């Protein structure tokens, strides 16, 4: 059986004429038969791509041969099937949406928290003078997070700057930030330093690299990923499930998107409620005229609909 790779990566590096670069890069990716989702901005690249082992090898070599992206690190997963249906490359204002666009204030190419390799993070995370900070969104850390980590009540990363005042109580601690692959920590740690936090660190390569190099120790639950897998296992040392079904409250590791495309909420749902609710988070979504066919996976080809963030109450299954 043919195996495939899925690559997760980012690189902060100035791209001149980034909009044209995005158009050309899409053609290049399609020429290799890749699928995936890449964001191109003036400040760099952020992508997840999937394809044959040979195509992914060619892609990595091409990226790293470009002096602008020579230091790009790829997290590589072996998968049975490609992790996307289509190939998208889009030009945007940032490679991760934070609202922190002024490079004179926040510039990850110049100043960020100290990068910790997975084993260094593991050795530091339980010290009394340390706070481990999850900079991801609610739906991500509800599925899985580091044991005893501080989590933020945010629906997306652009809300992170508004949380700085709530974090002021930890200014006398060493702050260890983490996210999925490391990209959010580049700006989060830079902002914390800018706001006067004296000792800020970040998990280099994020949760994904930590799972590969440190066995995922003390990461509880699963890690949300932005492709059709929706989540991946991280912890092979002391795994535990922490997420619960939105509808019945039973422990479940399964993350899906609501079958109603106008909701499209990310949430955890057990298989029993999935069958009863037809992959929807509520009765209203179940009856929606645009409801998609639920095939048990809860993944759908992306449609340009906003996530409804006001649908977080349990909906009992009759």
Short mmCIF file of N, CA and C in Angstrom, two decimals, residues 122-281:
data_model
loop_
_atom_site.label_atom_id
_atom_site.label_comp_id
_atom_site.label_asym_id
_atom_site.label_seq_id
_atom_site.Cartn_x
_atom_site.Cartn_y
_atom_site.Cartn_z
N UNK A 122 10.48 19.62 28.59
CA UNK A 122 10.10 18.57 29.53
C UNK A 122 10.81 18.76 30.87
N UNK A 123 12.07 19.11 30.83
CA UNK A 123 12.86 19.27 32.06
C UNK A 123 12.45 20.50 32.87
N UNK A 124 11.90 21.52 32.20
CA UNK A 124 11.57 22.78 32.88
C UNK A 124 10.12 22.89 33.32
N UNK A 125 9.21 22.21 32.65
CA UNK A 125 7.79 22.54 32.74
C UNK A 125 7.18 22.40 34.13
N UNK A 126 7.75 21.56 35.00
CA UNK A 126 7.14 21.33 36.31
C UNK A 126 7.84 22.09 37.43
N UNK A 127 8.75 22.97 37.11
CA UNK A 127 9.44 23.74 38.14
C UNK A 127 8.50 24.75 38.79
N UNK A 128 8.75 25.06 40.05
CA UNK A 128 7.90 25.98 40.79
C UNK A 128 7.94 27.40 40.24
N UNK A 129 9.03 27.76 39.58
CA UNK A 129 9.16 29.13 39.07
C UNK A 129 8.72 29.25 37.62
N UNK A 130 7.97 28.25 37.14
CA UNK A 130 7.55 28.19 35.73
C UNK A 130 6.03 28.16 35.60
N UNK A 131 5.53 28.86 34.60
CA UNK A 131 4.12 28.74 34.19
C UNK A 131 4.10 28.28 32.74
N UNK A 132 3.39 27.20 32.47
CA UNK A 132 3.23 26.71 31.10
C UNK A 132 1.96 27.32 30.53
N UNK A 133 2.09 28.04 29.42
CA UNK A 133 0.98 28.80 28.85
C UNK A 133 0.59 28.28 27.47
N UNK A 134 -0.66 27.85 27.34
CA UNK A 134 -1.23 27.42 26.06
C UNK A 134 -1.78 28.66 25.35
N UNK A 135 -1.27 28.97 24.16
CA UNK A 135 -1.71 30.17 23.45
C UNK A 135 -2.74 29.86 22.37
N UNK A 136 -3.28 28.65 22.37
CA UNK A 136 -4.25 28.25 21.34
C UNK A 136 -5.68 28.59 21.75
N UNK A 137 -6.60 28.31 20.84
CA UNK A 137 -8.02 28.63 21.03
C UNK A 137 -8.72 27.59 21.90
N UNK A 138 -9.93 27.96 22.34
CA UNK A 138 -10.70 27.09 23.24
C UNK A 138 -10.90 25.68 22.69
N UNK A 139 -11.32 25.58 21.43
CA UNK A 139 -11.63 24.26 20.89
C UNK A 139 -10.39 23.39 20.79
N UNK A 140 -9.20 24.02 20.70
CA UNK A 140 -7.96 23.25 20.63
C UNK A 140 -7.56 22.72 22.00
N UNK A 141 -7.52 23.59 23.00
CA UNK A 141 -7.08 23.10 24.31
C UNK A 141 -8.15 22.30 25.04
N UNK A 142 -9.42 22.39 24.61
CA UNK A 142 -10.44 21.53 25.21
C UNK A 142 -10.24 20.08 24.78
N UNK A 143 -9.61 19.87 23.62
CA UNK A 143 -9.33 18.52 23.12
C UNK A 143 -8.08 17.95 23.76
N UNK A 144 -7.09 18.78 24.02
CA UNK A 144 -5.86 18.31 24.62
C UNK A 144 -4.96 19.46 25.02
N UNK A 145 -4.22 19.29 26.12
CA UNK A 145 -3.32 20.33 26.62
C UNK A 145 -2.31 19.70 27.56
N UNK A 146 -1.25 20.45 27.88
CA UNK A 146 -0.30 19.97 28.86
C UNK A 146 -0.91 19.99 30.26
N UNK A 147 -0.57 19.00 31.03
CA UNK A 147 -1.03 18.91 32.41
C UNK A 147 -0.66 20.18 33.17
N UNK A 148 -1.64 20.77 33.84
CA UNK A 148 -1.46 21.98 34.67
C UNK A 148 -1.16 23.24 33.87
N UNK A 149 -1.36 23.21 32.55
CA UNK A 149 -1.11 24.41 31.75
C UNK A 149 -2.17 25.47 32.02
N UNK A 150 -1.78 26.73 31.90
CA UNK A 150 -2.72 27.84 31.91
C UNK A 150 -3.32 27.96 30.52
N UNK A 151 -4.64 27.94 30.43
CA UNK A 151 -5.32 28.09 29.14
C UNK A 151 -6.07 29.41 29.11
N UNK A 152 -6.33 29.90 27.92
CA UNK A 152 -6.99 31.18 27.74
C UNK A 152 -8.37 31.00 27.12
N UNK A 153 -9.32 31.78 27.58
CA UNK A 153 -10.68 31.71 27.04
C UNK A 153 -10.75 32.59 25.80
N UNK A 154 -10.24 32.04 24.68
CA UNK A 154 -10.23 32.79 23.42
C UNK A 154 -10.77 31.89 22.30
N UNK A 155 -11.49 32.48 21.38
CA UNK A 155 -12.06 31.74 20.26
C UNK A 155 -11.13 31.70 19.06
N UNK A 156 -10.12 32.57 19.06
CA UNK A 156 -9.12 32.57 17.99
C UNK A 156 -7.90 33.33 18.50
N UNK A 157 -6.78 33.16 17.80
CA UNK A 157 -5.51 33.71 18.27
C UNK A 157 -5.49 35.23 18.25
N UNK A 158 -6.27 35.88 17.40
CA UNK A 158 -6.24 37.34 17.36
C UNK A 158 -6.77 37.95 18.66
N UNK A 159 -7.41 37.13 19.52
CA UNK A 159 -7.85 37.63 20.83
C UNK A 159 -6.74 37.56 21.88
N UNK A 160 -5.62 36.94 21.54
CA UNK A 160 -4.54 36.77 22.52
C UNK A 160 -4.04 38.10 23.08
N UNK A 161 -3.79 39.14 22.25
CA UNK A 161 -3.29 40.39 22.82
C UNK A 161 -4.19 40.98 23.91
N UNK A 162 -5.48 40.71 23.83
CA UNK A 162 -6.41 41.24 24.83
C UNK A 162 -6.30 40.52 26.18
N UNK A 163 -5.56 39.41 26.22
CA UNK A 163 -5.44 38.63 27.45
C UNK A 163 -4.21 39.00 28.27
N UNK A 164 -3.39 39.91 27.75
CA UNK A 164 -2.13 40.23 28.42
C UNK A 164 -2.33 40.68 29.86
N UNK A 165 -3.34 41.52 30.10
CA UNK A 165 -3.57 42.00 31.47
C UNK A 165 -3.90 40.86 32.42
N UNK A 166 -4.61 39.83 31.92
CA UNK A 166 -4.95 38.69 32.78
C UNK A 166 -3.72 37.85 33.12
N UNK A 167 -2.69 37.97 32.28
CA UNK A 167 -1.47 37.19 32.51
C UNK A 167 -0.46 37.93 33.38
N UNK A 168 -0.76 39.17 33.75
CA UNK A 168 0.19 39.98 34.51
C UNK A 168 0.58 39.33 35.83
N UNK A 169 -0.29 38.51 36.39
CA UNK A 169 -0.02 37.85 37.67
C UNK A 169 1.17 36.89 37.59
N UNK A 170 1.58 36.55 36.35
CA UNK A 170 2.68 35.59 36.17
C UNK A 170 4.00 36.26 35.79
N UNK A 171 4.08 37.57 35.93
CA UNK A 171 5.29 38.27 35.49
C UNK A 171 6.54 37.88 36.28
N UNK A 172 6.35 37.35 37.49
CA UNK A 172 7.51 36.95 38.28
C UNK A 172 7.92 35.50 38.00
N UNK A 173 7.27 34.87 37.01
CA UNK A 173 7.56 33.49 36.65
C UNK A 173 8.24 33.42 35.29
N UNK A 174 8.85 32.29 35.03
CA UNK A 174 9.31 31.97 33.68
C UNK A 174 8.10 31.48 32.90
N UNK A 175 7.80 32.10 31.76
CA UNK A 175 6.64 31.73 30.96
C UNK A 175 7.08 30.80 29.84
N UNK A 176 6.53 29.58 29.80
CA UNK A 176 6.82 28.62 28.73
C UNK A 176 5.58 28.53 27.85
N UNK A 177 5.62 29.12 26.66
CA UNK A 177 4.47 29.08 25.76
C UNK A 177 4.56 27.86 24.85
N UNK A 178 3.38 27.40 24.42
CA UNK A 178 3.34 26.32 23.43
C UNK A 178 2.10 26.44 22.57
N UNK A 179 2.17 25.85 21.37
CA UNK A 179 1.04 25.77 20.46
C UNK A 179 1.23 24.52 19.60
N UNK A 180 0.49 24.39 18.52
CA UNK A 180 0.52 23.15 17.73
C UNK A 180 1.88 22.90 17.10
N UNK A 181 2.37 23.87 16.32
CA UNK A 181 3.62 23.67 15.60
C UNK A 181 4.68 24.72 15.90
N UNK A 182 4.34 25.72 16.71
CA UNK A 182 5.29 26.75 17.09
C UNK A 182 5.02 28.13 16.54
N UNK A 183 4.19 28.24 15.50
CA UNK A 183 4.04 29.52 14.82
C UNK A 183 3.37 30.59 15.67
N UNK A 184 2.34 30.21 16.44
CA UNK A 184 1.66 31.20 17.27
C UNK A 184 2.57 31.70 18.39
N UNK A 185 3.42 30.80 18.89
CA UNK A 185 4.33 31.18 19.98
C UNK A 185 5.33 32.24 19.54
N UNK A 186 5.67 32.27 18.26
CA UNK A 186 6.62 33.27 17.79
C UNK A 186 6.09 34.68 18.08
N UNK A 187 4.82 34.91 17.79
CA UNK A 187 4.25 36.23 18.05
C UNK A 187 3.79 36.39 19.50
N UNK A 188 3.27 35.31 20.09
CA UNK A 188 2.83 35.39 21.48
C UNK A 188 4.00 35.71 22.41
N UNK A 189 5.12 35.01 22.22
CA UNK A 189 6.27 35.23 23.09
C UNK A 189 6.87 36.62 22.83
N UNK A 190 6.87 37.05 21.58
CA UNK A 190 7.38 38.38 21.26
C UNK A 190 6.53 39.46 21.92
N UNK A 191 5.21 39.27 21.92
CA UNK A 191 4.32 40.24 22.56
C UNK A 191 4.53 40.26 24.07
N UNK A 192 4.69 39.09 24.68
CA UNK A 192 4.91 39.03 26.13
C UNK A 192 6.19 39.78 26.50
N UNK A 193 7.24 39.60 25.73
CA UNK A 193 8.48 40.33 25.98
C UNK A 193 8.26 41.83 25.82
N UNK A 194 7.53 42.21 24.78
CA UNK A 194 7.24 43.62 24.53
C UNK A 194 6.47 44.24 25.69
N UNK A 195 5.62 43.44 26.34
CA UNK A 195 4.78 43.93 27.44
C UNK A 195 5.47 43.81 28.80
N UNK A 196 6.75 43.47 28.80
CA UNK A 196 7.51 43.52 30.04
C UNK A 196 7.66 42.24 30.81
N UNK A 197 7.25 41.12 30.23
CA UNK A 197 7.49 39.83 30.88
C UNK A 197 8.99 39.52 30.71
N UNK A 198 9.72 39.34 31.80
CA UNK A 198 11.18 39.29 31.69
C UNK A 198 11.74 37.99 31.15
N UNK A 199 11.09 36.85 31.44
CA UNK A 199 11.63 35.55 31.02
C UNK A 199 10.56 34.77 30.27
N UNK A 200 10.71 34.72 28.97
CA UNK A 200 9.71 34.05 28.13
C UNK A 200 10.42 33.03 27.25
N UNK A 201 9.83 31.84 27.19
CA UNK A 201 10.36 30.74 26.40
C UNK A 201 9.24 30.21 25.51
N UNK A 202 9.60 29.42 24.52
CA UNK A 202 8.59 28.77 23.69
C UNK A 202 9.05 27.38 23.29
N UNK A 203 8.08 26.48 23.18
CA UNK A 203 8.36 25.09 22.79
C UNK A 203 8.66 25.05 21.30
N UNK A 204 9.90 24.82 20.95
CA UNK A 204 10.31 24.80 19.55
C UNK A 204 9.67 23.62 18.83
N UNK A 205 8.96 23.92 17.74
CA UNK A 205 8.28 22.86 16.99
C UNK A 205 6.93 22.48 17.54
N UNK A 206 6.56 23.07 18.68
CA UNK A 206 5.23 22.87 19.22
C UNK A 206 4.94 21.47 19.71
N UNK A 207 3.66 21.23 19.91
CA UNK A 207 3.18 19.95 20.43
C UNK A 207 3.58 18.80 19.52
N UNK A 208 3.52 19.04 18.22
CA UNK A 208 3.80 17.96 17.26
C UNK A 208 5.23 17.46 17.42
N UNK A 209 6.18 18.37 17.48
CA UNK A 209 7.58 17.97 17.65
C UNK A 209 7.80 17.35 19.02
N UNK A 210 7.13 17.88 20.04
CA UNK A 210 7.25 17.34 21.39
C UNK A 210 6.80 15.87 21.44
N UNK A 211 5.73 15.58 20.72
CA UNK A 211 5.26 14.20 20.67
C UNK A 211 6.27 13.28 20.03
N UNK A 212 6.93 13.76 19.00
CA UNK A 212 7.88 12.92 18.28
C UNK A 212 9.20 12.74 19.04
N UNK A 213 9.62 13.77 19.78
CA UNK A 213 10.95 13.73 20.39
C UNK A 213 10.95 13.50 21.89
N UNK A 214 9.82 13.74 22.56
CA UNK A 214 9.75 13.54 24.00
C UNK A 214 8.62 12.60 24.39
N UNK A 215 8.06 11.90 23.41
CA UNK A 215 7.01 10.94 23.70
C UNK A 215 5.69 11.56 24.11
N UNK A 216 5.62 12.90 24.07
CA UNK A 216 4.37 13.56 24.44
C UNK A 216 4.05 13.50 25.92
N UNK A 217 5.03 13.23 26.75
CA UNK A 217 4.79 13.04 28.18
C UNK A 217 4.04 14.22 28.80
N UNK A 218 2.98 13.89 29.53
CA UNK A 218 2.14 14.86 30.25
C UNK A 218 1.31 15.76 29.34
N UNK A 219 1.26 15.45 28.05
CA UNK A 219 0.27 16.13 27.20
C UNK A 219 -1.00 15.30 27.28
N UNK A 220 -2.05 15.89 27.83
CA UNK A 220 -3.29 15.16 28.09
C UNK A 220 -4.27 15.37 26.94
N UNK A 221 -4.79 14.28 26.41
CA UNK A 221 -5.73 14.36 25.30
C UNK A 221 -5.04 14.26 23.96
N UNK A 222 -5.72 14.77 22.93
CA UNK A 222 -5.18 14.73 21.57
C UNK A 222 -4.91 16.15 21.10
N UNK A 223 -4.17 16.27 20.01
CA UNK A 223 -3.82 17.58 19.47
C UNK A 223 -4.65 17.87 18.23
N UNK A 224 -5.35 18.99 18.24
CA UNK A 224 -6.12 19.42 17.07
C UNK A 224 -5.16 19.81 15.95
N UNK A 225 -5.46 19.35 14.72
CA UNK A 225 -4.68 19.74 13.55
C UNK A 225 -5.62 20.24 12.47
N UNK A 226 -5.09 21.07 11.58
CA UNK A 226 -5.92 21.79 10.61
C UNK A 226 -5.96 21.08 9.26
N UNK A 227 -6.33 19.80 9.30
CA UNK A 227 -6.52 19.04 8.07
C UNK A 227 -7.60 18.00 8.33
N UNK A 228 -7.81 17.09 7.39
CA UNK A 228 -8.96 16.20 7.53
C UNK A 228 -8.80 15.14 8.60
N UNK A 229 -7.64 15.08 9.26
CA UNK A 229 -7.50 14.19 10.42
C UNK A 229 -8.18 14.79 11.64
N UNK A 230 -8.22 16.11 11.71
CA UNK A 230 -8.80 16.90 12.79
C UNK A 230 -8.04 16.77 14.11
N UNK A 231 -7.53 15.60 14.44
CA UNK A 231 -6.74 15.45 15.66
C UNK A 231 -5.73 14.33 15.48
N UNK A 232 -4.65 14.39 16.25
CA UNK A 232 -3.63 13.34 16.21
C UNK A 232 -3.22 12.98 17.63
N UNK A 233 -2.77 11.75 17.81
CA UNK A 233 -2.23 11.32 19.09
C UNK A 233 -0.87 11.96 19.30
N UNK A 234 -0.55 12.28 20.54
CA UNK A 234 0.72 12.91 20.89
C UNK A 234 1.47 12.09 21.94
N UNK A 235 0.74 11.65 22.97
CA UNK A 235 1.36 11.08 24.17
C UNK A 235 1.44 9.55 24.08
N UNK A 236 2.65 9.03 24.05
CA UNK A 236 2.87 7.58 24.07
C UNK A 236 3.44 7.13 25.41
N UNK A 237 3.54 8.04 26.37
CA UNK A 237 4.13 7.74 27.68
C UNK A 237 3.05 7.56 28.74
N UNK A 238 2.20 8.56 28.93
CA UNK A 238 1.13 8.49 29.93
C UNK A 238 -0.15 9.12 29.38
N UNK A 239 -0.70 8.55 28.31
CA UNK A 239 -1.86 9.16 27.65
C UNK A 239 -3.12 9.11 28.50
N UNK A 240 -3.97 10.11 28.30
CA UNK A 240 -5.26 10.18 28.97
C UNK A 240 -6.19 10.99 28.08
N UNK A 241 -7.49 10.70 28.12
CA UNK A 241 -8.49 11.47 27.37
C UNK A 241 -9.11 12.48 28.32
N UNK A 242 -9.16 13.74 27.92
CA UNK A 242 -9.73 14.78 28.79
C UNK A 242 -10.96 15.45 28.20
N UNK A 243 -11.20 15.28 26.90
CA UNK A 243 -12.32 15.97 26.25
C UNK A 243 -13.62 15.19 26.45
N UNK A 244 -14.73 15.92 26.42
CA UNK A 244 -16.04 15.32 26.64
C UNK A 244 -16.99 15.68 25.51
N UNK A 245 -17.97 14.83 25.31
CA UNK A 245 -18.97 15.05 24.27
C UNK A 245 -19.80 16.29 24.57
N UNK A 246 -19.91 17.18 23.60
CA UNK A 246 -20.69 18.40 23.76
C UNK A 246 -22.14 18.11 24.11
N UNK A 247 -22.66 17.00 23.59
CA UNK A 247 -24.08 16.72 23.74
C UNK A 247 -24.44 15.94 25.02
N UNK A 248 -23.67 14.91 25.35
CA UNK A 248 -24.04 14.08 26.51
C UNK A 248 -23.05 14.16 27.66
N UNK A 249 -21.86 14.73 27.43
CA UNK A 249 -20.89 14.88 28.50
C UNK A 249 -19.98 13.69 28.71
N UNK A 250 -20.16 12.63 27.92
CA UNK A 250 -19.31 11.45 28.07
C UNK A 250 -17.91 11.72 27.53
N UNK A 251 -16.90 11.13 28.16
CA UNK A 251 -15.53 11.30 27.69
C UNK A 251 -15.38 10.75 26.28
N UNK A 252 -14.79 11.56 25.41
CA UNK A 252 -14.55 11.12 24.03
C UNK A 252 -13.38 11.90 23.45
N UNK A 253 -12.54 11.28 22.63
CA UNK A 253 -11.44 11.99 22.00
C UNK A 253 -11.77 12.50 20.60
N UNK A 254 -13.01 12.32 20.16
CA UNK A 254 -13.35 12.59 18.76
C UNK A 254 -13.76 14.04 18.54
N UNK A 255 -13.04 14.71 17.69
CA UNK A 255 -13.33 16.10 17.33
C UNK A 255 -13.92 16.13 15.93
N UNK A 256 -14.99 16.90 15.73
CA UNK A 256 -15.59 17.02 14.41
C UNK A 256 -15.96 18.47 14.13
N UNK A 257 -16.38 18.74 12.91
CA UNK A 257 -17.01 20.00 12.54
C UNK A 257 -18.50 19.76 12.41
N UNK A 258 -19.29 20.70 12.87
CA UNK A 258 -20.75 20.56 12.74
C UNK A 258 -21.13 20.39 11.27
N UNK A 259 -22.09 19.50 11.02
CA UNK A 259 -22.51 19.22 9.66
C UNK A 259 -23.26 20.38 9.01
N UNK A 260 -23.71 21.33 9.81
CA UNK A 260 -24.33 22.53 9.28
C UNK A 260 -23.23 23.49 8.87
N UNK A 261 -23.04 23.78 7.57
CA UNK A 261 -21.93 24.62 7.13
C UNK A 261 -22.02 26.06 7.61
N UNK A 262 -23.21 26.51 7.97
CA UNK A 262 -23.34 27.88 8.46
C UNK A 262 -22.97 27.98 9.94
N UNK A 263 -22.79 26.84 10.58
CA UNK A 263 -22.29 26.78 11.95
C UNK A 263 -20.82 26.38 11.90
N UNK A 264 -20.57 25.15 11.41
CA UNK A 264 -19.21 24.64 11.19
C UNK A 264 -18.37 24.63 12.46
N UNK A 265 -19.05 24.62 13.63
CA UNK A 265 -18.33 24.66 14.89
C UNK A 265 -17.43 23.44 15.06
N UNK A 266 -16.24 23.65 15.63
CA UNK A 266 -15.37 22.55 16.03
C UNK A 266 -15.85 22.09 17.41
N UNK A 267 -16.12 20.82 17.57
CA UNK A 267 -16.53 20.35 18.90
C UNK A 267 -16.29 18.84 19.02
N UNK A 268 -16.26 18.36 20.25
CA UNK A 268 -16.08 16.94 20.51
C UNK A 268 -17.44 16.28 20.68
N UNK A 269 -17.56 15.12 20.05
CA UNK A 269 -18.84 14.41 20.07
C UNK A 269 -18.58 12.91 20.01
N UNK A 270 -19.21 12.16 20.89
CA UNK A 270 -19.04 10.70 20.88
C UNK A 270 -19.76 10.11 19.67
N UNK A 271 -19.44 8.88 19.34
CA UNK A 271 -20.03 8.24 18.16
C UNK A 271 -21.53 8.07 18.30
N UNK A 272 -21.99 7.78 19.52
CA UNK A 272 -23.44 7.59 19.73
C UNK A 272 -24.20 8.88 19.46
N UNK A 273 -23.70 9.99 19.98
CA UNK A 273 -24.36 11.27 19.72
C UNK A 273 -24.17 11.70 18.28
N UNK A 274 -23.04 11.31 17.70
CA UNK A 274 -22.82 11.62 16.28
C UNK A 274 -23.90 10.99 15.42
N UNK A 275 -24.23 9.73 15.73
CA UNK A 275 -25.28 9.04 14.99
C UNK A 275 -26.65 9.67 15.25
N UNK A 276 -26.91 9.98 16.53
CA UNK A 276 -28.21 10.53 16.90
C UNK A 276 -28.42 11.94 16.37
N UNK A 277 -27.34 12.74 16.37
CA UNK A 277 -27.43 14.13 15.95
C UNK A 277 -27.04 14.32 14.49
N UNK A 278 -26.67 13.24 13.83
CA UNK A 278 -26.26 13.28 12.42
C UNK A 278 -25.10 14.25 12.21
N UNK A 279 -24.15 14.23 13.18
CA UNK A 279 -22.96 15.06 13.07
C UNK A 279 -23.18 16.52 13.35
N UNK A 280 -24.28 16.86 14.02
CA UNK A 280 -24.58 18.27 14.32
C UNK A 280 -24.43 18.53 15.81
N UNK A 281 -24.23 19.81 16.13
CA UNK A 281 -24.04 20.18 17.53
C UNK A 281 -25.36 20.47 18.23
#
